[in-house]
Amino acid sequence: AQSVTQLGSHVSVSEGALVLLRCNYSSSVPPYLFWYVQYPNQGLQLLLKYTSAATLVKGINGFEAEFKKSETSFHLTKPSAHMSDAAEYFCAVSDWGGQGAQKLVFGQGTRLTINP
Amino acid sequence: SAVISQKPSRDICQRGTSLTIQCQVDSQVTMMFWYRQQPGQSLTLIATANQGSEATYESGFVIDKFPISRPNLTFSTLTVSNMSPEDSSIYLCSVDRGGNEQFFGPGTRLTVL
């Protein structure tokens, strides 16, 4: 079964600084990988996904992630943090579930705080 | 993308009672999923629901506790039965629209007293 590890349950950066959220997966074959964002009291919104095309994936709101097979990593970055980026971020990997469906296995989440 | 709505958005329930959560999608989908997000935790898949067949439950979740219905291609319900305070969570439904990604509903915030 697939698993995902997010390093750091809380990350705090200053406004305008680089955002780096770490994600490592366990898989013997290249999986599908996702980053979701959850704003307070809201559902999950897809930021970006990797599906075996380009290894550098660009998403919404200026975020991007790079798939590195050798490191089994899919870290999320944004060059300049904005106050509105404060949220919970989840890395997820696809896995085969019941009825032939591709289910999502989520990491523990990283709460991003932006300091003014 | 997909427009997904859930009802209720939140509820406070007494222990021992049951709550049925509805999930409505704006277009037909084959697979629907139900997740639980316990306070301060990540999301855990409860079950996968395909229209016309029984739901498939993940390890640690059973049909008697979380019965699911999937009467058509745009609708599903999840019932949380015989609730206890440990069931206090956010329950989210999601759909797979193809393209190897899932879209999530806004969630139902359940508090059990």
PDB file of C-alpha atoms in Angstrom:
ATOM      1  CA  ALA A   1       0.000   0.000   0.000  1.00  0.00           C
ATOM      2  CA  GLN A   2       1.075   3.515  -0.730  1.00  0.00           C
ATOM      3  CA  SER A   3       1.980   5.958   2.000  1.00  0.00           C
ATOM      4  CA  VAL A   4       2.892   9.622   2.180  1.00  0.00           C
ATOM      5  CA  THR A   5       5.000  11.452   4.715  1.00  0.00           C
ATOM      6  CA  GLN A   6       4.911  15.203   5.124  1.00  0.00           C
ATOM      7  CA  LEU A   7       7.871  16.562   7.037  1.00  0.00           C
ATOM      8  CA  GLY A   8       6.816  19.270   9.438  1.00  0.00           C
ATOM      9  CA  SER A   9       3.289  19.558  10.776  1.00  0.00           C
ATOM     10  CA  HIS A  10       3.715  23.323  11.076  1.00  0.00           C
ATOM     11  CA  VAL A  11       5.684  25.675   8.841  1.00  0.00           C
ATOM     12  CA  SER A  12       5.939  29.392   9.439  1.00  0.00           C
ATOM     13  CA  VAL A  13       7.385  31.864   6.937  1.00  0.00           C
ATOM     14  CA  SER A  14       7.421  35.611   6.533  1.00  0.00           C
ATOM     15  CA  GLU A  15       5.336  37.302   3.890  1.00  0.00           C
ATOM     16  CA  GLY A  16       7.377  37.449   0.691  1.00  0.00           C
ATOM     17  CA  ALA A  17       9.631  34.569   1.687  1.00  0.00           C
ATOM     18  CA  LEU A  18      10.009  31.225  -0.018  1.00  0.00           C
ATOM     19  CA  VAL A  19       7.506  28.540   0.883  1.00  0.00           C
ATOM     20  CA  LEU A  20       8.758  24.940   0.935  1.00  0.00           C
ATOM     21  CA  LEU A  21       6.504  22.109   2.067  1.00  0.00           C
ATOM     22  CA  ARG A  22       8.010  18.647   1.990  1.00  0.00           C
ATOM     23  CA  CYS A  23       6.392  15.422   0.861  1.00  0.00           C
ATOM     24  CA  ASN A  24       7.873  11.959   0.407  1.00  0.00           C
ATOM     25  CA  TYR A  25       6.015   8.952  -0.894  1.00  0.00           C
ATOM     26  CA  SER A  26       6.627   5.237  -0.785  1.00  0.00           C
ATOM     27  CA  SER A  27       6.142   3.509  -4.078  1.00  0.00           C
ATOM     28  CA  SER A  28       8.039   1.140  -6.289  1.00  0.00           C
ATOM     29  CA  VAL A  29       6.451   2.588  -9.402  1.00  0.00           C
ATOM     30  CA  PRO A  30       5.840   6.223 -10.279  1.00  0.00           C
ATOM     31  CA  PRO A  31       2.500   7.114  -8.735  1.00  0.00           C
ATOM     32  CA  TYR A  32       0.070   9.931  -9.279  1.00  0.00           C
ATOM     33  CA  LEU A  33       0.765  12.660  -6.732  1.00  0.00           C
ATOM     34  CA  PHE A  34      -1.316  15.593  -5.603  1.00  0.00           C
ATOM     35  CA  TRP A  35      -1.208  18.640  -3.405  1.00  0.00           C
ATOM     36  CA  TYR A  36      -4.453  19.883  -1.900  1.00  0.00           C
ATOM     37  CA  VAL A  37      -5.096  22.999   0.170  1.00  0.00           C
ATOM     38  CA  GLN A  38      -7.717  23.371   2.861  1.00  0.00           C
ATOM     39  CA  TYR A  39      -8.623  26.836   4.037  1.00  0.00           C
ATOM     40  CA  PRO A  40     -10.271  27.174   7.456  1.00  0.00           C
ATOM     41  CA  ASN A  41     -13.754  25.683   7.562  1.00  0.00           C
ATOM     42  CA  GLN A  42     -13.644  24.749   3.887  1.00  0.00           C
ATOM     43  CA  GLY A  43     -13.263  21.611   1.812  1.00  0.00           C
ATOM     44  CA  LEU A  44     -10.186  20.583  -0.131  1.00  0.00           C
ATOM     45  CA  GLN A  45      -9.051  22.332  -3.275  1.00  0.00           C
ATOM     46  CA  LEU A  46      -6.628  20.783  -5.729  1.00  0.00           C
ATOM     47  CA  LEU A  47      -3.436  22.828  -6.098  1.00  0.00           C
ATOM     48  CA  LEU A  48      -1.629  20.649  -8.601  1.00  0.00           C
ATOM     49  CA  LYS A  49      -1.069  17.076  -9.691  1.00  0.00           C
ATOM     50  CA  TYR A  50       1.677  14.915 -11.161  1.00  0.00           C
ATOM     51  CA  THR A  51       0.585  12.196 -13.559  1.00  0.00           C
ATOM     52  CA  SER A  52       3.855  11.058 -15.169  1.00  0.00           C
ATOM     53  CA  ALA A  53       4.176  13.937 -17.610  1.00  0.00           C
ATOM     54  CA  ALA A  54       6.510  16.847 -16.841  1.00  0.00           C
ATOM     55  CA  THR A  55       8.366  16.453 -13.561  1.00  0.00           C
ATOM     56  CA  LEU A  56       7.937  20.133 -12.708  1.00  0.00           C
ATOM     57  CA  VAL A  57       4.274  20.791 -12.208  1.00  0.00           C
ATOM     58  CA  LYS A  58       2.746  24.233 -11.976  1.00  0.00           C
ATOM     59  CA  GLY A  59      -0.452  24.760 -10.075  1.00  0.00           C
ATOM     60  CA  ILE A  60      -2.777  27.498  -9.008  1.00  0.00           C
ATOM     61  CA  ASN A  61      -1.909  30.530  -6.873  1.00  0.00           C
ATOM     62  CA  GLY A  62       1.767  30.470  -7.921  1.00  0.00           C
ATOM     63  CA  PHE A  63       2.559  27.070  -6.425  1.00  0.00           C
ATOM     64  CA  GLU A  64       4.644  24.440  -8.118  1.00  0.00           C
ATOM     65  CA  ALA A  65       6.057  21.034  -7.230  1.00  0.00           C
ATOM     66  CA  GLU A  66       8.846  18.905  -8.584  1.00  0.00           C
ATOM     67  CA  PHE A  67       8.654  15.136  -8.843  1.00  0.00           C
ATOM     68  CA  LYS A  68      12.015  13.531  -8.026  1.00  0.00           C
ATOM     69  CA  LYS A  69      11.930   9.796  -8.464  1.00  0.00           C
ATOM     70  CA  SER A  70      15.434   9.271  -7.066  1.00  0.00           C
ATOM     71  CA  GLU A  71      14.400  10.952  -3.834  1.00  0.00           C
ATOM     72  CA  THR A  72      10.768   9.738  -3.861  1.00  0.00           C
ATOM     73  CA  SER A  73       9.818  13.332  -3.183  1.00  0.00           C
ATOM     74  CA  PHE A  74       7.190  15.787  -4.377  1.00  0.00           C
ATOM     75  CA  HIS A  75       7.912  18.997  -2.505  1.00  0.00           C
ATOM     76  CA  LEU A  76       5.660  22.034  -2.895  1.00  0.00           C
ATOM     77  CA  THR A  77       7.154  25.494  -3.354  1.00  0.00           C
ATOM     78  CA  LYS A  78       6.118  29.071  -3.892  1.00  0.00           C
ATOM     79  CA  PRO A  79       8.718  31.797  -4.443  1.00  0.00           C
ATOM     80  CA  SER A  80       6.980  34.506  -2.439  1.00  0.00           C
ATOM     81  CA  ALA A  81       4.466  33.841   0.310  1.00  0.00           C
ATOM     82  CA  HIS A  82       1.291  35.845   0.608  1.00  0.00           C
ATOM     83  CA  MET A  83      -0.892  36.226   3.644  1.00  0.00           C
ATOM     84  CA  SER A  84      -3.704  34.472   1.818  1.00  0.00           C
ATOM     85  CA  ASP A  85      -1.563  31.300   1.569  1.00  0.00           C
ATOM     86  CA  ALA A  86      -2.148  30.543   5.246  1.00  0.00           C
ATOM     87  CA  ALA A  87      -3.920  27.176   5.238  1.00  0.00           C
ATOM     88  CA  GLU A  88      -3.487  23.437   5.713  1.00  0.00           C
ATOM     89  CA  TYR A  89      -1.722  21.644   2.878  1.00  0.00           C
ATOM     90  CA  PHE A  90      -2.056  17.952   2.159  1.00  0.00           C
ATOM     91  CA  CYS A  91       0.094  15.794  -0.067  1.00  0.00           C
ATOM     92  CA  ALA A  92      -1.642  12.727  -1.460  1.00  0.00           C
ATOM     93  CA  VAL A  93      -0.765   9.709  -3.550  1.00  0.00           C
ATOM     94  CA  SER A  94      -3.103   7.567  -5.584  1.00  0.00           C
ATOM     95  CA  ASP A  95      -3.546   3.907  -4.804  1.00  0.00           C
ATOM     96  CA  TRP A  96      -5.808   1.164  -6.038  1.00  0.00           C
ATOM     97  CA  GLY A  97      -8.853   0.760  -3.851  1.00  0.00           C
ATOM     98  CA  GLY A  98     -12.156  -1.023  -3.890  1.00  0.00           C
ATOM     99  CA  GLN A  99     -14.049  -1.625  -7.124  1.00  0.00           C
ATOM    100  CA  GLY A 100     -10.993  -0.797  -9.191  1.00  0.00           C
ATOM    101  CA  ALA A 101     -11.099   2.845  -8.191  1.00  0.00           C
ATOM    102  CA  GLN A 102      -8.065   4.975  -7.607  1.00  0.00           C
ATOM    103  CA  LYS A 103      -8.306   6.166  -4.030  1.00  0.00           C
ATOM    104  CA  LEU A 104      -6.208   8.859  -2.383  1.00  0.00           C
ATOM    105  CA  VAL A 105      -3.871   8.274   0.523  1.00  0.00           C
ATOM    106  CA  PHE A 106      -3.131  11.507   2.346  1.00  0.00           C
ATOM    107  CA  GLY A 107      -0.174  12.711   4.321  1.00  0.00           C
ATOM    108  CA  GLN A 108      -0.581  14.129   7.786  1.00  0.00           C
ATOM    109  CA  GLY A 109      -0.881  17.679   6.553  1.00  0.00           C
ATOM    110  CA  THR A 110       1.232  20.792   7.065  1.00  0.00           C
ATOM    111  CA  ARG A 111      -0.212  23.939   8.543  1.00  0.00           C
ATOM    112  CA  LEU A 112       1.335  26.974   6.875  1.00  0.00           C
ATOM    113  CA  THR A 113       1.427  30.233   8.803  1.00  0.00           C
ATOM    114  CA  ILE A 114       2.450  33.504   7.168  1.00  0.00           C
ATOM    115  CA  ASN A 115       3.974  36.182   9.361  1.00  0.00           C
ATOM    116  CA  PRO A 116       3.514  39.827   8.343  1.00  0.00           C
TER     117      PRO A 116
ATOM    118  CA  SER B   1     -14.086  20.273 -12.222  1.00  0.00           C
ATOM    119  CA  ALA B   2     -17.277  19.334 -10.409  1.00  0.00           C
ATOM    120  CA  VAL B   3     -19.737  21.134  -8.201  1.00  0.00           C
ATOM    121  CA  ILE B   4     -20.410  19.069  -5.110  1.00  0.00           C
ATOM    122  CA  SER B   5     -22.770  19.947  -2.315  1.00  0.00           C
ATOM    123  CA  GLN B   6     -23.245  18.301   1.053  1.00  0.00           C
ATOM    124  CA  LYS B   7     -26.073  18.462   3.542  1.00  0.00           C
ATOM    125  CA  PRO B   8     -26.032  19.263   6.346  1.00  0.00           C
ATOM    126  CA  SER B   9     -23.002  21.527   6.502  1.00  0.00           C
ATOM    127  CA  ARG B  10     -22.769  20.926  10.221  1.00  0.00           C
ATOM    128  CA  ASP B  11     -24.723  19.272  12.995  1.00  0.00           C
ATOM    129  CA  ILE B  12     -24.587  18.633  16.697  1.00  0.00           C
ATOM    130  CA  CYS B  13     -25.976  15.252  17.703  1.00  0.00           C
ATOM    131  CA  GLN B  14     -26.545  13.251  20.836  1.00  0.00           C
ATOM    132  CA  ARG B  15     -24.697  10.023  21.399  1.00  0.00           C
ATOM    133  CA  GLY B  16     -26.572   6.920  20.355  1.00  0.00           C
ATOM    134  CA  THR B  17     -28.366   8.634  17.487  1.00  0.00           C
ATOM    135  CA  SER B  18     -27.675   8.426  13.750  1.00  0.00           C
ATOM    136  CA  LEU B  19     -27.071  11.091  11.131  1.00  0.00           C
ATOM    137  CA  THR B  20     -27.372  10.774   7.374  1.00  0.00           C
ATOM    138  CA  ILE B  21     -25.168  12.996   5.244  1.00  0.00           C
ATOM    139  CA  GLN B  22     -26.100  13.704   1.652  1.00  0.00           C
ATOM    140  CA  CYS B  23     -23.738  14.347  -1.238  1.00  0.00           C
ATOM    141  CA  GLN B  24     -25.008  15.758  -4.535  1.00  0.00           C
ATOM    142  CA  VAL B  25     -22.912  16.187  -7.697  1.00  0.00           C
ATOM    143  CA  ASP B  26     -23.775  18.424 -10.628  1.00  0.00           C
ATOM    144  CA  SER B  27     -23.083  15.713 -13.209  1.00  0.00           C
ATOM    145  CA  GLN B  28     -22.973  11.944 -13.457  1.00  0.00           C
ATOM    146  CA  VAL B  29     -19.960  10.209 -11.972  1.00  0.00           C
ATOM    147  CA  THR B  30     -19.080   6.561 -11.606  1.00  0.00           C
ATOM    148  CA  MET B  31     -17.112   6.602  -8.391  1.00  0.00           C
ATOM    149  CA  MET B  32     -17.860   8.501  -5.214  1.00  0.00           C
ATOM    150  CA  PHE B  33     -15.772   8.411  -2.090  1.00  0.00           C
ATOM    151  CA  TRP B  34     -16.403   9.174   1.573  1.00  0.00           C
ATOM    152  CA  TYR B  35     -13.585  10.441   3.806  1.00  0.00           C
ATOM    153  CA  ARG B  36     -13.340  11.245   7.481  1.00  0.00           C
ATOM    154  CA  GLN B  37     -11.167  14.001   8.898  1.00  0.00           C
ATOM    155  CA  GLN B  38     -10.897  13.779  12.658  1.00  0.00           C
ATOM    156  CA  PRO B  39     -10.028  16.975  14.568  1.00  0.00           C
ATOM    157  CA  GLY B  40      -6.532  18.128  13.693  1.00  0.00           C
ATOM    158  CA  GLN B  41      -5.935  15.047  11.572  1.00  0.00           C
ATOM    159  CA  SER B  42      -5.588  14.134   7.930  1.00  0.00           C
ATOM    160  CA  LEU B  43      -8.203  12.534   5.738  1.00  0.00           C
ATOM    161  CA  THR B  44      -8.925   8.828   5.879  1.00  0.00           C
ATOM    162  CA  LEU B  45     -10.972   7.013   3.274  1.00  0.00           C
ATOM    163  CA  ILE B  46     -14.064   5.325   4.684  1.00  0.00           C
ATOM    164  CA  ALA B  47     -15.425   3.672   1.561  1.00  0.00           C
ATOM    165  CA  THR B  48     -15.760   3.759  -2.201  1.00  0.00           C
ATOM    166  CA  ALA B  49     -19.255   3.796  -3.683  1.00  0.00           C
ATOM    167  CA  ASN B  50     -20.048   2.753  -7.220  1.00  0.00           C
ATOM    168  CA  GLN B  51     -23.598   3.136  -8.470  1.00  0.00           C
ATOM    169  CA  GLY B  52     -25.376  -0.183  -8.646  1.00  0.00           C
ATOM    170  CA  SER B  53     -23.115  -2.107  -6.304  1.00  0.00           C
ATOM    171  CA  GLU B  54     -22.383  -2.255  -2.628  1.00  0.00           C
ATOM    172  CA  ALA B  55     -19.805   0.101  -1.243  1.00  0.00           C
ATOM    173  CA  THR B  56     -16.311  -1.160  -0.532  1.00  0.00           C
ATOM    174  CA  TYR B  57     -15.057  -0.292   2.954  1.00  0.00           C
ATOM    175  CA  GLU B  58     -11.506   0.370   4.049  1.00  0.00           C
ATOM    176  CA  SER B  59      -9.893  -1.434   6.922  1.00  0.00           C
ATOM    177  CA  GLY B  60     -11.315  -0.215  10.203  1.00  0.00           C
ATOM    178  CA  PHE B  61     -14.688   0.826   8.785  1.00  0.00           C
ATOM    179  CA  VAL B  62     -17.756  -1.404   8.648  1.00  0.00           C
ATOM    180  CA  ILE B  63     -21.099  -1.185   6.917  1.00  0.00           C
ATOM    181  CA  ASP B  64     -23.108  -1.458  10.138  1.00  0.00           C
ATOM    182  CA  LYS B  65     -21.487   1.701  11.453  1.00  0.00           C
ATOM    183  CA  PHE B  66     -21.281   3.635   8.170  1.00  0.00           C
ATOM    184  CA  PRO B  67     -23.967   2.420   5.770  1.00  0.00           C
ATOM    185  CA  ILE B  68     -23.750   4.049   2.353  1.00  0.00           C
ATOM    186  CA  SER B  69     -26.319   4.374  -0.381  1.00  0.00           C
ATOM    187  CA  ARG B  70     -25.663   5.158  -4.026  1.00  0.00           C
ATOM    188  CA  PRO B  71     -29.060   5.228  -5.737  1.00  0.00           C
ATOM    189  CA  ASN B  72     -27.927   7.026  -8.906  1.00  0.00           C
ATOM    190  CA  LEU B  73     -24.938   8.566 -10.633  1.00  0.00           C
ATOM    191  CA  THR B  74     -25.245  11.988  -8.984  1.00  0.00           C
ATOM    192  CA  PHE B  75     -26.112  11.213  -5.377  1.00  0.00           C
ATOM    193  CA  SER B  76     -24.876   9.316  -2.336  1.00  0.00           C
ATOM    194  CA  THR B  77     -25.537   9.217   1.374  1.00  0.00           C
ATOM    195  CA  LEU B  78     -23.388   8.237   4.320  1.00  0.00           C
ATOM    196  CA  THR B  79     -25.004   7.401   7.639  1.00  0.00           C
ATOM    197  CA  VAL B  80     -23.063   7.577  10.865  1.00  0.00           C
ATOM    198  CA  SER B  81     -24.868   5.139  13.147  1.00  0.00           C
ATOM    199  CA  ASN B  82     -25.091   4.864  16.923  1.00  0.00           C
ATOM    200  CA  MET B  83     -22.826   7.854  17.299  1.00  0.00           C
ATOM    201  CA  SER B  84     -20.314   8.431  20.049  1.00  0.00           C
ATOM    202  CA  PRO B  85     -18.101  11.484  20.726  1.00  0.00           C
ATOM    203  CA  GLU B  86     -15.285   9.696  18.865  1.00  0.00           C
ATOM    204  CA  ASP B  87     -17.315  10.124  15.686  1.00  0.00           C
ATOM    205  CA  SER B  88     -16.952  13.897  15.889  1.00  0.00           C
ATOM    206  CA  SER B  89     -15.222  14.704  12.611  1.00  0.00           C
ATOM    207  CA  ILE B  90     -15.571  16.354   9.271  1.00  0.00           C
ATOM    208  CA  TYR B  91     -17.034  13.986   6.711  1.00  0.00           C
ATOM    209  CA  LEU B  92     -16.246  14.730   3.082  1.00  0.00           C
ATOM    210  CA  CYS B  93     -17.436  13.194  -0.120  1.00  0.00           C
ATOM    211  CA  SER B  94     -15.422  13.309  -3.304  1.00  0.00           C
ATOM    212  CA  VAL B  95     -15.823  12.248  -6.899  1.00  0.00           C
ATOM    213  CA  ASP B  96     -13.501  11.013  -9.568  1.00  0.00           C
ATOM    214  CA  ARG B  97     -14.251  12.807 -12.832  1.00  0.00           C
ATOM    215  CA  GLY B  98     -11.411  11.188 -14.721  1.00  0.00           C
ATOM    216  CA  GLY B  99      -8.090  12.877 -15.288  1.00  0.00           C
ATOM    217  CA  ASN B 100      -6.770  11.063 -12.230  1.00  0.00           C
ATOM    218  CA  GLU B 101      -7.991  13.613  -9.730  1.00  0.00           C
ATOM    219  CA  GLN B 102     -10.726  13.875  -7.157  1.00  0.00           C
ATOM    220  CA  PHE B 103     -12.939  16.828  -6.357  1.00  0.00           C
ATOM    221  CA  PHE B 104     -14.175  17.317  -2.838  1.00  0.00           C
ATOM    222  CA  GLY B 105     -17.367  18.588  -1.346  1.00  0.00           C
ATOM    223  CA  PRO B 106     -17.310  21.272   1.351  1.00  0.00           C
ATOM    224  CA  GLY B 107     -17.644  18.714   4.138  1.00  0.00           C
ATOM    225  CA  THR B 108     -20.071  18.079   6.987  1.00  0.00           C
ATOM    226  CA  ARG B 109     -18.826  19.066  10.412  1.00  0.00           C
ATOM    227  CA  LEU B 110     -20.281  16.669  12.984  1.00  0.00           C
ATOM    228  CA  THR B 111     -20.117  17.122  16.732  1.00  0.00           C
ATOM    229  CA  VAL B 112     -21.380  14.348  18.979  1.00  0.00           C
ATOM    230  CA  LEU B 113     -22.156  15.184  22.575  1.00  0.00           C
TER     231      LEU B 113
END
